[in-house]
Amino acid sequence: MNADAWVLDRTFPSSAGEVRWAALGRAGAPPVVLAHGTPFSSYVWRAVARALAQDHQVFVWDLPGYGVSAQFEGQDVSLGSQARVLTELLGHWQLPAPAVVAHDFGGCVALRAHLLHGARYRRLALVDPVALAPWGSPTYRLLGGHPEVFGQLTPGLHRALVREYVSSASHPGLRQAVLDRLVAPWCTEAGQPAFYRQISQNDQRFTDEIQHRYGEIDLPVLICWGTEDTWIPVARGHELASLVPGCELRLIEGAGHLVQEDAPAELTAALTRFLRTHPAHAPRTAP
């Protein structure tokens, strides 16, 4: 990758279709895996990934059904499937216990992979994650409940809907070029139905299955939250922090849900400190 492009130059044949991925930084450096959420792609991590790559080997990928990874009819892009794919990728990358940083739906994916599939992490940072019930705005539920209807919108109406939806994730507003890049994967012939497919396949049961187990998490955890997040209010950050033993909550002032775009420097600083800290964290022993 260079400073002018964001290119995922490698592929992995996951159980949910071809995944496009890339690695930044020196091979053999401490590994960090960055997971994106919906309706985004690994592109939102570009600034943070390049900064962290100074001291780490950083792995990024587009979830199946998102960005430049495979999109096709009948594809399983549910949070359950995505957690299995993350577990597969960690094996493919030969990363027995990396640090993981996960945003939005990526938070649920990382938590499910850890709690349900045995994925091991050295430490975990969650950025405005989907983790606690209830979640899903009325608009989200409307779109997910009628994918066959919205999938038939004219391309212009669909593009306008997606642009408005993605724009609302930022508090100060997205730059035009960034918004164009985030919207583009959903505006192709395959991308339009894929946009509504990924909403229709995901519901609260995927967090209900793990929410009662957050007290079992036995590794250093950082929770970052944009104080101006209108998608998932900051009160959820305080609630989640109370459920994860010994975790740290870091509030990022002036940032909306898409913290990577709204406050990349502040987020990078928080993550860098967390990744470099040698925790006085003693694993709890089972009774």
Short mmCIF file of N, CA and C in Angstrom, two decimals, residues 102-207:
data_model
loop_
_atom_site.label_atom_id
_atom_site.label_comp_id
_atom_site.label_asym_id
_atom_site.label_seq_id
_atom_site.Cartn_x
_atom_site.Cartn_y
_atom_site.Cartn_z
N ALA A 102 -11.70 -3.48 17.19
CA ALA A 102 -12.92 -3.74 16.44
C ALA A 102 -13.93 -2.62 16.63
N HIS A 103 -14.55 -2.21 15.53
CA HIS A 103 -15.51 -1.09 15.52
C HIS A 103 -16.89 -1.59 15.15
N ASP A 104 -17.94 -1.02 15.80
CA ASP A 104 -19.33 -1.24 15.40
C ASP A 104 -19.63 -2.75 15.37
N PHE A 105 -20.19 -3.28 14.28
CA PHE A 105 -20.47 -4.71 14.18
C PHE A 105 -19.21 -5.55 14.38
N GLY A 106 -18.06 -4.99 14.00
CA GLY A 106 -16.81 -5.71 14.21
C GLY A 106 -16.61 -6.06 15.67
N GLY A 107 -17.16 -5.22 16.58
CA GLY A 107 -17.06 -5.54 17.99
C GLY A 107 -17.79 -6.82 18.33
N CYS A 108 -19.01 -6.96 17.83
CA CYS A 108 -19.76 -8.20 18.05
C CYS A 108 -19.04 -9.38 17.42
N VAL A 109 -18.50 -9.18 16.22
CA VAL A 109 -17.76 -10.25 15.53
C VAL A 109 -16.58 -10.71 16.37
N ALA A 110 -15.79 -9.76 16.89
CA ALA A 110 -14.62 -10.11 17.69
C ALA A 110 -15.03 -10.78 18.99
N LEU A 111 -16.08 -10.29 19.62
CA LEU A 111 -16.55 -10.88 20.87
C LEU A 111 -17.08 -12.30 20.65
N ARG A 112 -17.83 -12.51 19.59
CA ARG A 112 -18.34 -13.85 19.30
C ARG A 112 -17.21 -14.82 18.98
N ALA A 113 -16.24 -14.36 18.19
CA ALA A 113 -15.11 -15.23 17.86
C ALA A 113 -14.38 -15.66 19.13
N HIS A 114 -14.23 -14.74 20.06
CA HIS A 114 -13.52 -15.04 21.30
C HIS A 114 -14.33 -15.93 22.24
N LEU A 115 -15.60 -15.58 22.44
CA LEU A 115 -16.42 -16.27 23.44
C LEU A 115 -17.03 -17.57 22.93
N LEU A 116 -17.30 -17.64 21.64
CA LEU A 116 -17.98 -18.83 21.09
C LEU A 116 -17.07 -19.74 20.29
N HIS A 117 -16.01 -19.19 19.68
CA HIS A 117 -15.17 -20.01 18.81
C HIS A 117 -13.74 -20.18 19.32
N GLY A 118 -13.47 -19.68 20.50
CA GLY A 118 -12.17 -19.90 21.12
C GLY A 118 -11.03 -19.09 20.55
N ALA A 119 -11.31 -18.03 19.78
CA ALA A 119 -10.24 -17.18 19.27
C ALA A 119 -9.55 -16.49 20.45
N ARG A 120 -8.23 -16.54 20.47
CA ARG A 120 -7.46 -15.96 21.58
C ARG A 120 -6.86 -14.63 21.15
N TYR A 121 -6.96 -13.64 22.04
CA TYR A 121 -6.41 -12.32 21.79
C TYR A 121 -5.43 -11.96 22.90
N ARG A 122 -4.41 -11.18 22.54
CA ARG A 122 -3.50 -10.65 23.56
C ARG A 122 -4.18 -9.54 24.32
N ARG A 123 -4.93 -8.73 23.60
CA ARG A 123 -5.75 -7.68 24.19
C ARG A 123 -6.79 -7.27 23.17
N LEU A 124 -7.83 -6.57 23.64
CA LEU A 124 -8.96 -6.25 22.79
C LEU A 124 -9.38 -4.80 23.01
N ALA A 125 -9.49 -4.04 21.92
CA ALA A 125 -10.02 -2.68 21.97
C ALA A 125 -11.32 -2.65 21.17
N LEU A 126 -12.36 -2.10 21.77
CA LEU A 126 -13.67 -2.01 21.14
C LEU A 126 -14.01 -0.54 20.95
N VAL A 127 -14.37 -0.17 19.73
CA VAL A 127 -14.65 1.23 19.38
C VAL A 127 -16.12 1.35 19.01
N ASP A 128 -16.91 2.02 19.85
CA ASP A 128 -18.35 2.18 19.64
C ASP A 128 -18.97 0.86 19.13
N PRO A 129 -18.79 -0.24 19.89
CA PRO A 129 -19.21 -1.54 19.36
C PRO A 129 -20.71 -1.80 19.48
N VAL A 130 -21.21 -2.65 18.60
CA VAL A 130 -22.53 -3.26 18.76
C VAL A 130 -22.32 -4.43 19.71
N ALA A 131 -22.81 -4.29 20.94
CA ALA A 131 -22.54 -5.31 21.94
C ALA A 131 -23.69 -5.51 22.92
N LEU A 132 -24.56 -4.53 23.07
CA LEU A 132 -25.59 -4.57 24.09
C LEU A 132 -26.98 -4.37 23.49
N ALA A 133 -27.93 -5.12 23.99
CA ALA A 133 -29.34 -4.93 23.60
C ALA A 133 -29.93 -3.76 24.39
N PRO A 134 -30.89 -3.05 23.78
CA PRO A 134 -31.37 -3.21 22.40
C PRO A 134 -30.53 -2.39 21.44
N TRP A 135 -30.50 -2.80 20.17
CA TRP A 135 -29.81 -2.03 19.15
C TRP A 135 -30.58 -2.15 17.84
N GLY A 136 -30.29 -1.22 16.94
CA GLY A 136 -30.99 -1.16 15.66
C GLY A 136 -32.03 -0.06 15.67
N SER A 137 -31.78 1.00 14.91
CA SER A 137 -32.69 2.14 14.84
C SER A 137 -33.96 1.74 14.09
N PRO A 138 -35.03 2.54 14.21
CA PRO A 138 -36.23 2.26 13.41
C PRO A 138 -35.93 2.18 11.92
N THR A 139 -35.06 3.05 11.42
CA THR A 139 -34.69 3.00 10.00
C THR A 139 -34.00 1.70 9.67
N TYR A 140 -33.08 1.28 10.52
CA TYR A 140 -32.36 0.02 10.30
C TYR A 140 -33.34 -1.15 10.24
N ARG A 141 -34.29 -1.16 11.17
CA ARG A 141 -35.25 -2.27 11.19
C ARG A 141 -36.16 -2.24 9.96
N LEU A 142 -36.51 -1.03 9.51
CA LEU A 142 -37.34 -0.91 8.32
C LEU A 142 -36.62 -1.46 7.09
N LEU A 143 -35.36 -1.06 6.92
CA LEU A 143 -34.59 -1.54 5.77
C LEU A 143 -34.40 -3.04 5.82
N GLY A 144 -34.08 -3.54 7.02
CA GLY A 144 -33.83 -4.97 7.15
C GLY A 144 -35.08 -5.82 7.01
N GLY A 145 -36.23 -5.22 7.29
CA GLY A 145 -37.48 -5.98 7.20
C GLY A 145 -38.03 -6.10 5.79
N HIS A 146 -37.51 -5.27 4.87
CA HIS A 146 -38.04 -5.27 3.50
C HIS A 146 -36.91 -5.20 2.47
N PRO A 147 -35.96 -6.12 2.52
CA PRO A 147 -34.83 -6.04 1.58
C PRO A 147 -35.25 -6.19 0.12
N GLU A 148 -36.29 -6.97 -0.13
CA GLU A 148 -36.72 -7.18 -1.51
C GLU A 148 -37.35 -5.92 -2.09
N VAL A 149 -37.95 -5.09 -1.24
CA VAL A 149 -38.56 -3.83 -1.70
C VAL A 149 -37.48 -2.79 -1.96
N PHE A 150 -36.62 -2.56 -0.97
CA PHE A 150 -35.59 -1.53 -1.13
C PHE A 150 -34.56 -1.93 -2.18
N GLY A 151 -34.39 -3.22 -2.38
CA GLY A 151 -33.46 -3.68 -3.40
C GLY A 151 -33.90 -3.31 -4.81
N GLN A 152 -35.17 -2.92 -4.98
CA GLN A 152 -35.70 -2.54 -6.29
C GLN A 152 -35.71 -1.02 -6.51
N LEU A 153 -35.18 -0.25 -5.57
CA LEU A 153 -35.10 1.19 -5.79
C LEU A 153 -34.28 1.49 -7.05
N THR A 154 -34.57 2.58 -7.69
CA THR A 154 -33.73 2.99 -8.81
C THR A 154 -32.33 3.28 -8.28
N PRO A 155 -31.30 3.12 -9.10
CA PRO A 155 -29.93 3.35 -8.63
C PRO A 155 -29.73 4.72 -7.99
N GLY A 156 -30.38 5.74 -8.53
CA GLY A 156 -30.22 7.08 -7.98
C GLY A 156 -30.81 7.21 -6.58
N LEU A 157 -32.01 6.67 -6.40
CA LEU A 157 -32.64 6.72 -5.07
C LEU A 157 -31.85 5.88 -4.07
N HIS A 158 -31.39 4.73 -4.51
CA HIS A 158 -30.59 3.87 -3.62
C HIS A 158 -29.31 4.59 -3.20
N ARG A 159 -28.62 5.19 -4.15
CA ARG A 159 -27.38 5.90 -3.81
C ARG A 159 -27.65 7.03 -2.82
N ALA A 160 -28.74 7.77 -3.02
CA ALA A 160 -29.07 8.86 -2.11
C ALA A 160 -29.35 8.34 -0.71
N LEU A 161 -30.05 7.22 -0.63
CA LEU A 161 -30.36 6.62 0.68
C LEU A 161 -29.08 6.21 1.40
N VAL A 162 -28.19 5.53 0.66
CA VAL A 162 -26.96 5.05 1.28
C VAL A 162 -26.08 6.22 1.71
N ARG A 163 -26.00 7.25 0.89
CA ARG A 163 -25.18 8.41 1.24
C ARG A 163 -25.70 9.07 2.51
N GLU A 164 -27.00 9.23 2.62
CA GLU A 164 -27.57 9.85 3.82
C GLU A 164 -27.31 8.97 5.04
N TYR A 165 -27.45 7.68 4.87
CA TYR A 165 -27.26 6.73 5.97
C TYR A 165 -25.81 6.76 6.45
N VAL A 166 -24.87 6.65 5.54
CA VAL A 166 -23.45 6.65 5.92
C VAL A 166 -23.05 7.99 6.52
N SER A 167 -23.55 9.08 5.96
CA SER A 167 -23.21 10.41 6.45
C SER A 167 -23.58 10.59 7.91
N SER A 168 -24.67 9.97 8.34
CA SER A 168 -25.17 10.17 9.70
C SER A 168 -24.28 9.55 10.76
N ALA A 169 -23.28 8.76 10.34
CA ALA A 169 -22.37 8.14 11.30
C ALA A 169 -21.32 9.11 11.81
N SER A 170 -21.14 10.24 11.13
CA SER A 170 -20.13 11.22 11.49
C SER A 170 -20.77 12.43 12.16
N HIS A 171 -20.14 12.93 13.21
CA HIS A 171 -20.66 14.14 13.87
C HIS A 171 -20.29 15.41 13.12
N PRO A 172 -19.00 15.66 12.80
CA PRO A 172 -18.66 16.88 12.07
C PRO A 172 -18.95 16.80 10.58
N GLY A 173 -19.18 15.59 10.05
CA GLY A 173 -19.42 15.42 8.62
C GLY A 173 -18.23 14.82 7.91
N LEU A 174 -18.48 14.00 6.92
CA LEU A 174 -17.43 13.33 6.17
C LEU A 174 -16.99 14.18 4.97
N ARG A 175 -15.72 14.12 4.66
CA ARG A 175 -15.24 14.75 3.44
C ARG A 175 -15.86 14.05 2.24
N GLN A 176 -16.08 14.79 1.16
CA GLN A 176 -16.76 14.25 -0.01
C GLN A 176 -16.08 13.00 -0.55
N ALA A 177 -14.74 13.03 -0.64
CA ALA A 177 -14.02 11.89 -1.20
C ALA A 177 -14.16 10.66 -0.32
N VAL A 178 -14.19 10.85 0.99
CA VAL A 178 -14.36 9.73 1.92
C VAL A 178 -15.76 9.14 1.78
N LEU A 179 -16.75 10.01 1.75
CA LEU A 179 -18.13 9.53 1.61
C LEU A 179 -18.30 8.77 0.30
N ASP A 180 -17.73 9.29 -0.79
CA ASP A 180 -17.82 8.59 -2.08
C ASP A 180 -17.21 7.20 -1.99
N ARG A 181 -16.06 7.08 -1.32
CA ARG A 181 -15.37 5.79 -1.22
C ARG A 181 -16.18 4.79 -0.40
N LEU A 182 -16.83 5.26 0.67
CA LEU A 182 -17.60 4.36 1.52
C LEU A 182 -18.91 3.92 0.87
N VAL A 183 -19.47 4.79 0.05
CA VAL A 183 -20.75 4.48 -0.59
C VAL A 183 -20.58 3.61 -1.84
N ALA A 184 -19.45 3.76 -2.54
CA ALA A 184 -19.26 3.11 -3.85
C ALA A 184 -19.52 1.60 -3.86
N PRO A 185 -19.04 0.81 -2.88
CA PRO A 185 -19.26 -0.64 -2.96
C PRO A 185 -20.73 -1.04 -2.94
N TRP A 186 -21.59 -0.19 -2.42
CA TRP A 186 -23.02 -0.51 -2.33
C TRP A 186 -23.81 -0.07 -3.56
N CYS A 187 -23.14 0.54 -4.53
CA CYS A 187 -23.87 1.12 -5.67
C CYS A 187 -23.57 0.42 -6.98
N THR A 188 -23.09 -0.80 -6.91
CA THR A 188 -22.90 -1.63 -8.10
C THR A 188 -24.11 -2.56 -8.25
N GLU A 189 -24.12 -3.31 -9.33
CA GLU A 189 -25.23 -4.25 -9.53
C GLU A 189 -25.29 -5.28 -8.41
N ALA A 190 -24.12 -5.75 -7.94
CA ALA A 190 -24.09 -6.70 -6.83
C ALA A 190 -24.22 -6.00 -5.49
N GLY A 191 -23.74 -4.75 -5.42
CA GLY A 191 -23.69 -4.05 -4.15
C GLY A 191 -25.04 -3.61 -3.63
N GLN A 192 -25.96 -3.23 -4.52
CA GLN A 192 -27.26 -2.75 -4.05
C GLN A 192 -28.01 -3.82 -3.27
N PRO A 193 -28.22 -5.02 -3.79
CA PRO A 193 -28.88 -6.05 -2.97
C PRO A 193 -28.05 -6.46 -1.76
N ALA A 194 -26.71 -6.38 -1.88
CA ALA A 194 -25.85 -6.74 -0.76
C ALA A 194 -26.05 -5.80 0.42
N PHE A 195 -26.32 -4.53 0.14
CA PHE A 195 -26.53 -3.55 1.22
C PHE A 195 -27.72 -3.95 2.08
N TYR A 196 -28.83 -4.30 1.46
CA TYR A 196 -30.03 -4.66 2.21
C TYR A 196 -29.93 -6.08 2.76
N ARG A 197 -29.16 -6.93 2.09
CA ARG A 197 -28.97 -8.30 2.58
C ARG A 197 -28.29 -8.30 3.94
N GLN A 198 -27.22 -7.50 4.07
CA GLN A 198 -26.47 -7.54 5.31
C GLN A 198 -27.28 -6.96 6.48
N ILE A 199 -28.20 -6.06 6.19
CA ILE A 199 -29.06 -5.55 7.26
C ILE A 199 -30.11 -6.59 7.63
N SER A 200 -30.70 -7.23 6.63
CA SER A 200 -31.79 -8.17 6.90
C SER A 200 -31.32 -9.41 7.66
N GLN A 201 -30.05 -9.77 7.53
CA GLN A 201 -29.55 -10.99 8.17
C GLN A 201 -29.12 -10.79 9.62
N ASN A 202 -29.06 -9.57 10.07
CA ASN A 202 -28.53 -9.32 11.41
C ASN A 202 -29.60 -8.75 12.33
N ASP A 203 -29.68 -9.34 13.52
CA ASP A 203 -30.61 -8.84 14.52
C ASP A 203 -30.02 -9.07 15.91
N GLN A 204 -30.77 -8.71 16.90
CA GLN A 204 -30.27 -8.66 18.27
C GLN A 204 -29.87 -10.02 18.83
N ARG A 205 -30.35 -11.10 18.24
CA ARG A 205 -30.02 -12.41 18.80
C ARG A 205 -28.52 -12.68 18.81
N PHE A 206 -27.78 -12.04 17.92
CA PHE A 206 -26.35 -12.30 17.84
C PHE A 206 -25.59 -11.68 19.02
N THR A 207 -26.15 -10.63 19.61
CA THR A 207 -25.55 -10.12 20.86
C THR A 207 -26.20 -10.77 22.07
#
